[in-house]
Coordinates of C-alpha atoms in Angstrom, one line a residue:
M6 CA 177.9 49.5 164.5
S7 CA 174.6 47.8 163.7
R8 CA 173.0 50.6 161.8
N9 CA 173.9 51.1 158.1
P10 CA 174.7 54.7 156.9
R11 CA 172.3 56.8 154.9
I12 CA 173.9 58.7 152.0
A13 CA 172.0 61.4 150.2
F14 CA 173.2 62.3 146.7
I15 CA 172.0 65.7 145.6
G16 CA 172.5 66.1 141.9
A17 CA 172.3 62.4 141.2
G18 CA 171.6 63.0 137.5
S19 CA 175.4 63.4 137.1
T20 CA 175.2 59.7 136.4
V21 CA 178.8 58.9 135.5
F22 CA 180.1 60.7 138.6
M23 CA 177.4 59.1 140.8
K24 CA 178.4 55.7 139.4
N25 CA 182.1 56.4 140.4
I26 CA 181.3 57.6 143.9
I27 CA 178.6 54.9 144.7
G28 CA 180.7 52.2 143.1
D29 CA 183.6 53.1 145.5
V30 CA 181.2 53.3 148.5
L31 CA 179.7 49.8 147.9
Q32 CA 183.1 48.2 147.7
R33 CA 183.8 49.1 151.3
P34 CA 182.4 46.4 153.7
A35 CA 181.3 49.0 156.3
L36 CA 179.3 50.9 153.8
A37 CA 177.9 48.1 151.6
G38 CA 174.5 48.0 153.3
A39 CA 174.0 51.8 153.0
T40 CA 170.7 53.4 151.9
I41 CA 171.4 55.7 149.0
A42 CA 168.9 58.4 148.5
L43 CA 169.3 59.8 145.0
M44 CA 167.9 63.2 144.3
D45 CA 167.7 65.3 141.1
I46 CA 165.3 67.8 139.5
N47 CA 165.6 66.0 136.1
P48 CA 163.3 62.9 136.2
Q49 CA 164.9 61.3 133.2
R50 CA 168.5 61.6 134.5
L51 CA 167.3 60.5 137.9
A52 CA 165.7 57.3 136.4
E53 CA 168.9 56.6 134.5
S54 CA 170.9 57.0 137.7
E55 CA 168.6 54.6 139.5
I56 CA 169.1 51.9 136.9
V57 CA 172.9 52.3 137.1
A58 CA 172.9 52.3 140.9
S59 CA 170.7 49.2 141.0
K60 CA 173.0 47.4 138.6
L61 CA 176.0 48.3 140.7
I62 CA 174.3 46.7 143.7
A63 CA 173.5 43.6 141.7
T64 CA 177.0 43.3 140.2
L65 CA 178.6 43.6 143.6
G66 CA 176.0 41.5 145.4
V67 CA 175.7 43.9 148.3
P68 CA 172.6 44.6 150.5
A69 CA 172.5 48.4 149.8
K70 CA 169.2 50.0 149.0
I71 CA 168.3 52.8 146.5
E72 CA 165.7 55.5 146.9
T73 CA 164.9 58.2 144.5
H74 CA 163.6 61.7 145.3
S75 CA 162.6 64.9 143.6
D76 CA 162.2 66.6 147.0
Q77 CA 165.5 67.6 148.5
R78 CA 164.5 67.7 152.1
R79 CA 163.1 64.2 152.0
A80 CA 166.3 62.9 150.4
L81 CA 168.3 64.5 153.2
D82 CA 166.1 63.3 156.0
K83 CA 168.3 61.5 158.7
A84 CA 171.3 61.4 156.3
D85 CA 174.8 60.7 157.7
F86 CA 176.5 61.9 154.5
V87 CA 175.5 64.3 151.8
V88 CA 177.2 64.2 148.5
V89 CA 176.6 67.3 146.3
A90 CA 177.3 67.3 142.6
F91 CA 175.4 69.7 140.3
Q92 CA 175.9 72.4 137.8
I93 CA 173.3 75.2 138.1
G94 CA 172.3 76.3 134.6
G95 CA 174.1 73.4 132.9
Y96 CA 176.1 73.6 129.8
E97 CA 173.2 75.3 128.1
P98 CA 172.3 78.0 128.7
C99 CA 174.7 79.1 131.4
T100 CA 178.1 77.8 130.5
V101 CA 177.6 79.0 126.9
T102 CA 176.7 82.5 128.2
D103 CA 179.7 82.5 130.5
F104 CA 181.9 82.1 127.4
D105 CA 180.0 84.0 124.6
V106 CA 179.4 87.3 126.4
P107 CA 183.0 87.9 127.5
K108 CA 184.2 86.9 124.0
K109 CA 182.4 89.9 122.6
Y110 CA 184.7 92.0 124.7
G111 CA 187.8 90.1 123.6
L112 CA 188.0 88.2 126.8
R113 CA 188.9 84.6 126.0
Q114 CA 188.7 81.8 128.6
T115 CA 189.6 78.1 128.8
I116 CA 187.4 76.5 131.6
A117 CA 185.6 79.5 133.3
D118 CA 184.3 77.5 136.3
T119 CA 186.5 78.6 139.1
L120 CA 187.8 82.1 138.8
G121 CA 187.5 85.0 136.3
I122 CA 184.2 86.3 135.2
G123 CA 182.9 82.8 134.4
G124 CA 183.7 81.6 137.9
I125 CA 182.1 84.7 139.5
M126 CA 178.9 84.1 137.6
R127 CA 178.9 80.4 138.4
G128 CA 179.4 81.3 142.1
L129 CA 176.4 83.7 142.1
R130 CA 174.2 81.0 140.5
T131 CA 175.4 78.1 142.7
V132 CA 175.9 79.3 146.2
P133 CA 172.1 80.0 146.9
H134 CA 171.4 76.4 146.0
L135 CA 174.1 75.1 148.3
W136 CA 172.7 77.4 151.1
S137 CA 169.3 75.8 150.5
I138 CA 170.9 72.4 151.1
C139 CA 172.5 73.7 154.4
E140 CA 169.0 75.0 155.5
D141 CA 167.5 71.6 154.9
M142 CA 170.4 69.8 156.6
L143 CA 170.0 72.0 159.7
A144 CA 166.4 70.9 159.8
V145 CA 166.6 67.2 159.1
C146 CA 170.3 66.0 159.4
P147 CA 172.3 68.7 161.3
N148 CA 175.2 66.3 162.1
A149 CA 175.7 64.9 158.5
V150 CA 179.0 65.5 156.7
M151 CA 178.6 67.4 153.4
L152 CA 181.0 66.2 150.7
Q153 CA 180.8 69.0 148.1
Y154 CA 182.0 68.4 144.6
V155 CA 180.7 71.6 143.0
N156 CA 182.6 74.4 141.3
P157 CA 183.6 77.2 142.0
M158 CA 184.9 75.1 144.9
A159 CA 186.7 77.8 146.9
I160 CA 183.8 80.4 146.6
N161 CA 181.3 77.7 147.5
T162 CA 183.2 76.4 150.5
W163 CA 183.9 79.9 151.8
A164 CA 180.3 81.0 151.4
I165 CA 179.0 77.9 153.2
A166 CA 181.4 78.4 156.1
E167 CA 180.5 82.1 156.3
K168 CA 176.7 81.6 156.4
Y169 CA 176.3 78.1 158.0
P170 CA 179.4 77.7 160.2
T171 CA 178.0 74.7 162.0
I172 CA 177.6 72.6 158.9
K173 CA 180.3 69.9 158.7
Q174 CA 181.6 70.3 155.1
V175 CA 184.5 69.6 152.9
G176 CA 185.1 70.6 149.3
L177 CA 186.5 67.8 147.2
C178 CA 188.5 67.9 144.0
H179 CA 190.8 65.3 142.4
S180 CA 193.5 67.7 141.2
V181 CA 196.1 66.9 143.9
Q182 CA 196.0 63.1 143.4
G183 CA 195.4 63.5 139.7
T184 CA 198.5 65.7 139.1
A185 CA 200.6 63.4 141.2
Y186 CA 199.7 60.6 138.7
E187 CA 200.5 62.8 135.7
L188 CA 204.0 63.7 137.1
A189 CA 204.7 60.1 138.0
R190 CA 203.9 59.2 134.4
D191 CA 206.3 61.9 133.1
L192 CA 209.0 60.6 135.5
D193 CA 208.4 56.9 134.8
I194 CA 208.1 56.3 138.6
P195 CA 205.2 54.3 140.2
V196 CA 203.0 56.8 142.0
E197 CA 203.0 54.6 145.1
E198 CA 206.8 55.4 145.5
I199 CA 206.2 59.2 145.5
R200 CA 205.6 61.2 148.7
Y201 CA 204.2 64.7 148.5
R202 CA 202.7 67.5 150.6
A203 CA 200.5 70.1 149.0
A204 CA 198.7 73.2 150.2
G205 CA 197.1 76.4 149.0
I206 CA 193.6 77.0 147.7
N207 CA 191.5 74.9 145.4
H208 CA 193.0 74.8 141.9
M209 CA 196.0 76.8 143.1
A210 CA 197.7 74.5 145.6
F211 CA 201.3 73.7 145.2
Y212 CA 203.4 70.6 146.0
L213 CA 205.6 71.9 148.8
N214 CA 207.6 68.8 148.4
F215 CA 207.5 66.0 145.8
E216 CA 209.9 63.2 146.5
H217 CA 210.8 59.6 145.5
R218 CA 211.3 56.9 148.1
Q219 CA 214.7 55.3 147.6
A220 CA 215.7 51.6 148.2
D221 CA 217.3 52.6 151.6
G222 CA 214.2 54.3 152.8
S223 CA 215.4 57.9 152.2
Y224 CA 213.7 60.3 149.9
K225 CA 215.0 62.2 146.9
N226 CA 213.7 65.6 145.8
L227 CA 212.1 65.2 142.3
Y228 CA 211.9 68.9 141.4
P229 CA 215.4 69.0 139.8
E230 CA 214.4 66.1 137.6
L231 CA 211.1 67.7 136.6
L232 CA 213.0 71.0 135.7
K233 CA 215.6 69.1 133.7
G234 CA 213.0 67.1 131.8
Y235 CA 211.1 70.3 130.9
R236 CA 214.2 72.2 129.8
E237 CA 215.3 69.3 127.6
G238 CA 211.9 69.1 126.0
R239 CA 211.2 65.6 127.4
F240 CA 208.4 66.8 129.7
P241 CA 205.5 67.1 129.6
K242 CA 204.8 63.9 127.8
P243 CA 201.9 64.0 125.4
S244 CA 198.6 63.9 127.3
H245 CA 197.1 60.5 127.6
W246 CA 193.6 61.8 128.2
N247 CA 193.2 65.0 126.1
P248 CA 195.5 65.8 123.2
R249 CA 194.2 69.4 123.2
C250 CA 195.7 70.1 126.7
P251 CA 199.5 69.8 126.9
N252 CA 200.9 70.6 130.3
K253 CA 203.3 73.3 129.4
V254 CA 201.9 76.2 131.4
R255 CA 202.5 74.5 134.8
Y256 CA 206.0 73.4 133.9
E257 CA 206.8 77.0 132.8
M258 CA 205.4 78.2 136.2
L259 CA 207.6 75.6 137.9
T260 CA 210.7 77.3 136.4
R261 CA 209.5 80.7 137.6
L262 CA 208.1 79.8 141.1
G263 CA 210.1 76.7 142.0
Y264 CA 206.9 74.7 142.8
F265 CA 204.4 72.7 140.7
V266 CA 200.8 73.7 140.9
T267 CA 198.1 71.0 141.3
E268 CA 195.5 72.1 138.8
S269 CA 195.8 71.6 135.1
S270 CA 197.6 74.0 132.7
E271 CA 194.3 74.9 130.9
H272 CA 192.9 76.0 134.2
F273 CA 196.0 77.8 135.4
A274 CA 196.3 79.8 132.2
E275 CA 193.2 81.8 133.1
Y276 CA 194.0 82.3 136.8
T277 CA 197.0 84.5 135.9
P278 CA 197.6 87.5 133.6
Y279 CA 200.6 85.9 131.7
F280 CA 199.3 83.5 129.1
I281 CA 196.1 84.6 127.3
K282 CA 196.7 88.0 125.8
E283 CA 195.1 89.9 123.0
G284 CA 197.4 89.9 119.9
R285 CA 199.7 87.3 121.5
E286 CA 198.8 84.2 119.5
D287 CA 202.5 83.2 119.9
L288 CA 201.8 82.5 123.6
I289 CA 198.7 80.5 122.8
E290 CA 200.8 78.5 120.3
K291 CA 203.9 78.2 122.5
Y292 CA 202.1 76.9 125.6
G293 CA 199.3 75.0 123.8
I294 CA 196.5 76.9 125.5
P295 CA 193.2 75.3 124.6
L296 CA 190.8 78.3 124.4
D297 CA 187.1 77.4 124.9
E298 CA 188.1 74.0 126.2
Y299 CA 185.2 73.5 128.7
P300 CA 182.4 73.9 126.1
K301 CA 184.2 71.4 123.9
R302 CA 184.4 69.0 126.8
C303 CA 180.7 69.5 127.6
I304 CA 179.6 68.7 124.1
E305 CA 181.8 65.6 124.0
Q306 CA 180.5 64.4 127.4
I307 CA 176.9 64.9 126.3
E308 CA 177.5 62.8 123.2
R309 CA 179.4 60.1 125.1
W310 CA 176.7 59.9 127.7
K311 CA 174.0 59.1 125.1
S312 CA 175.7 55.9 124.0
Q313 CA 176.9 55.1 127.6
A314 CA 173.3 55.4 129.0
D315 CA 172.0 53.0 126.4
A316 CA 174.8 50.5 127.1
Y317 CA 174.2 50.7 130.9
K318 CA 170.4 50.2 130.4
A319 CA 171.1 47.1 128.2
A320 CA 173.8 45.5 130.5
D321 CA 173.0 43.0 133.2
K322 CA 176.1 43.9 135.1
I323 CA 178.3 47.0 135.3
E324 CA 182.0 46.9 135.7
V325 CA 183.1 48.6 138.9
K326 CA 186.5 50.1 139.1
A327 CA 187.9 52.1 142.1
S328 CA 188.1 55.8 141.2
H329 CA 190.5 58.3 142.6
E330 CA 187.8 60.3 144.5
Y331 CA 188.0 60.8 148.2
A332 CA 184.3 60.4 149.1
S333 CA 184.3 56.7 150.0
S334 CA 187.4 56.9 152.1
I335 CA 186.0 59.8 154.1
M336 CA 182.7 58.0 154.7
N337 CA 184.5 54.8 155.7
S338 CA 186.8 56.7 158.1
V339 CA 184.0 58.7 159.8
W340 CA 181.8 55.6 160.0
T341 CA 184.4 53.1 161.3
G342 CA 187.1 55.3 162.8
E343 CA 189.7 53.8 160.5
P344 CA 191.9 56.8 159.8
S345 CA 192.7 58.1 156.3
V346 CA 194.3 61.3 154.9
I347 CA 192.7 63.3 152.1
Y348 CA 193.1 66.7 150.5
G349 CA 190.1 68.8 151.4
N350 CA 188.9 72.4 151.0
V351 CA 187.9 73.8 154.4
R352 CA 187.9 77.2 156.2
N353 CA 191.5 78.0 156.7
N354 CA 191.3 78.7 160.4
G355 CA 195.1 79.3 160.6
C356 CA 196.2 76.1 158.8
I357 CA 198.1 78.3 156.3
T358 CA 199.3 81.2 158.3
S359 CA 200.2 83.4 155.3
L360 CA 196.6 83.3 154.0
P361 CA 193.4 84.9 155.5
E362 CA 191.8 83.1 158.4
N363 CA 188.4 82.9 156.7
C364 CA 189.4 81.9 153.1
A365 CA 188.9 78.4 151.8
A366 CA 192.2 76.6 152.0
E367 CA 193.1 73.2 150.4
V368 CA 195.2 71.2 152.9
P369 CA 195.9 67.6 153.9
C370 CA 193.2 66.5 156.4
L371 CA 193.1 63.5 158.8
V372 CA 189.8 61.8 158.8
D373 CA 188.5 59.4 161.5
N374 CA 185.4 59.1 163.7
N375 CA 186.1 62.7 164.9
G376 CA 185.4 63.9 161.4
I377 CA 187.6 65.9 159.0
Q378 CA 190.6 67.4 160.8
P379 CA 192.7 69.8 158.7
T380 CA 196.4 69.7 159.4
F381 CA 198.7 72.7 160.1
I382 CA 200.9 73.9 157.3
G383 CA 202.4 77.3 158.4
A384 CA 203.4 80.0 156.0
L385 CA 203.8 79.2 152.3
P386 CA 206.8 80.5 150.3
P387 CA 206.1 84.2 149.8
Q388 CA 205.9 84.0 146.0
L389 CA 203.1 81.3 146.3
T390 CA 201.3 83.4 148.9
A391 CA 201.4 86.4 146.7
L392 CA 200.0 84.6 143.6
I393 CA 197.3 82.8 145.6
R394 CA 196.2 86.1 147.2
T395 CA 195.3 87.5 143.7
N396 CA 192.8 84.7 143.4
I397 CA 191.5 85.0 147.0
N398 CA 190.7 88.7 146.3
V399 CA 188.1 87.6 143.6
Q400 CA 186.7 84.8 145.8
E401 CA 186.4 87.1 148.8
L402 CA 184.5 89.8 146.9
T403 CA 182.2 87.3 145.3
V404 CA 181.4 85.8 148.8
Q405 CA 180.9 89.4 150.1
A406 CA 178.5 90.1 147.3
L407 CA 176.5 87.0 148.2
M408 CA 176.5 87.6 152.0
T409 CA 175.6 91.3 151.8
E410 CA 173.5 91.2 148.6
N411 CA 175.5 94.1 147.4
R412 CA 175.6 94.1 143.6
E413 CA 178.6 96.5 143.5
H414 CA 180.9 93.8 144.9
I415 CA 180.2 91.7 141.7
Y416 CA 181.9 94.5 139.7
H417 CA 184.7 94.7 142.3
A418 CA 185.3 91.0 142.0
A419 CA 185.5 91.2 138.2
M420 CA 187.8 94.2 138.5
M421 CA 190.2 92.3 140.7
D422 CA 190.4 89.2 138.5
P423 CA 194.0 89.0 137.2
H424 CA 193.1 87.8 133.7
T425 CA 190.1 90.1 133.2
A426 CA 192.2 93.1 134.4
A427 CA 195.0 92.3 132.0
E428 CA 192.6 92.4 129.0
L429 CA 189.8 94.9 129.7
D430 CA 189.5 98.5 130.9
L431 CA 187.1 99.5 133.7
D432 CA 184.2 100.5 131.4
Q433 CA 184.5 97.2 129.6
I434 CA 184.5 95.3 132.8
W435 CA 181.3 97.1 134.1
S436 CA 179.6 96.7 130.8
M437 CA 180.5 93.0 130.4
T438 CA 179.2 92.3 133.9
D439 CA 175.9 94.1 133.1
D440 CA 175.6 92.0 129.9
L441 CA 176.2 88.7 131.7
I442 CA 173.7 89.6 134.5
A443 CA 171.1 90.4 131.8
A444 CA 171.9 87.3 129.8
H445 CA 171.7 85.0 132.8
G446 CA 168.3 86.4 133.9
D447 CA 166.4 84.1 136.3
W448 CA 169.4 81.8 136.9
L449 CA 170.8 84.6 139.2
P450 CA 169.3 85.6 142.6
E451 CA 166.8 88.4 142.4
W452 CA 169.1 90.9 144.2
V453 CA 171.7 90.6 141.4
R454 CA 169.1 91.4 138.7
A455 CA 167.5 94.3 140.5
K456 CA 169.3 97.6 139.7

């Protein structure tokens, strides 16, 4: 193919993330001549990202070109791929609000970006902006593939498929491959020697098998070893990336469900009613549940970025390491036809037969020049289906609220949330939702605010 791809990056002010994705892209020969259109509403962050991207190109010695845009439609014009990575409302004010208001009602959270009242509010803030990207894509690049890295991933993917069914989109997360690395580390087995198959919904997919390749080419089930290590107190090993977040919740759930979930223990603790309970500090202690974890991370990242930005500006060259993100392998496969397999969030369409047809499922997908092709899974074990459905209920009602602009469904979504329902009564849930809507103000669509 003589033409080089055009890649639009919406939310390019997420500089560290942009650096990882674009660094991966530029190391692939078929993509090294790409035009990369960076777009952000924050001129300072956009300028910082332009410097970093230009230095990546210089370091790698590739012929890629960089453009910067404050106008979304211009950035998208004739794009082949659209990467989306933004956080509507940022850490301040919106994330702070998502934590502080529920806390007044005694509802404590860990991450609050996917499910629960925090995830619902983030979905209401975020989906209209994703829809605006879809509108622009239909106008100027209707055949482009959207690679969507925004939370709440399942709500977003579902809402895009519902309103813009012709948009080619996939929601991307790194929890499946990231957890495989963590478990390989616990087991002292090279991750390349492990074979797994996972399926479910974003942040609540499970390894249906998790196996070690033996010298004779056969495969050994690793679940007995993981269970034994946990029961003997050897697993999980201390976290190598965040000492606040031991991995005990997921290992405990493995003993109850028979399968290991792909998203972290701190996330999982707030998707279920079992771990964060009023007056049960013993559970918080026993499982090492890091309350208010996401705000702490945001503050640390903001601090880290200040020194990192200065270092990048001063450096002539920037070290480029391959990340574990799927974006570059998807682009490479679509562009060249060289096949790859990724884990993606897509409209279920019968891939997982025990989950609703229209929900956003996370399944293995084959990627080649036909695009992203989800693979068939069949029915999940009934206990996994049952647990996943409790989360789908919240996602479905949030998407219904957005599609119908029916404010009542926001309360229904909150009412169905497993953690919220375990802590608050109906009057508290309604009142907390009202308080959050008032506190978020203009960050929410007008129909949400209008009583």
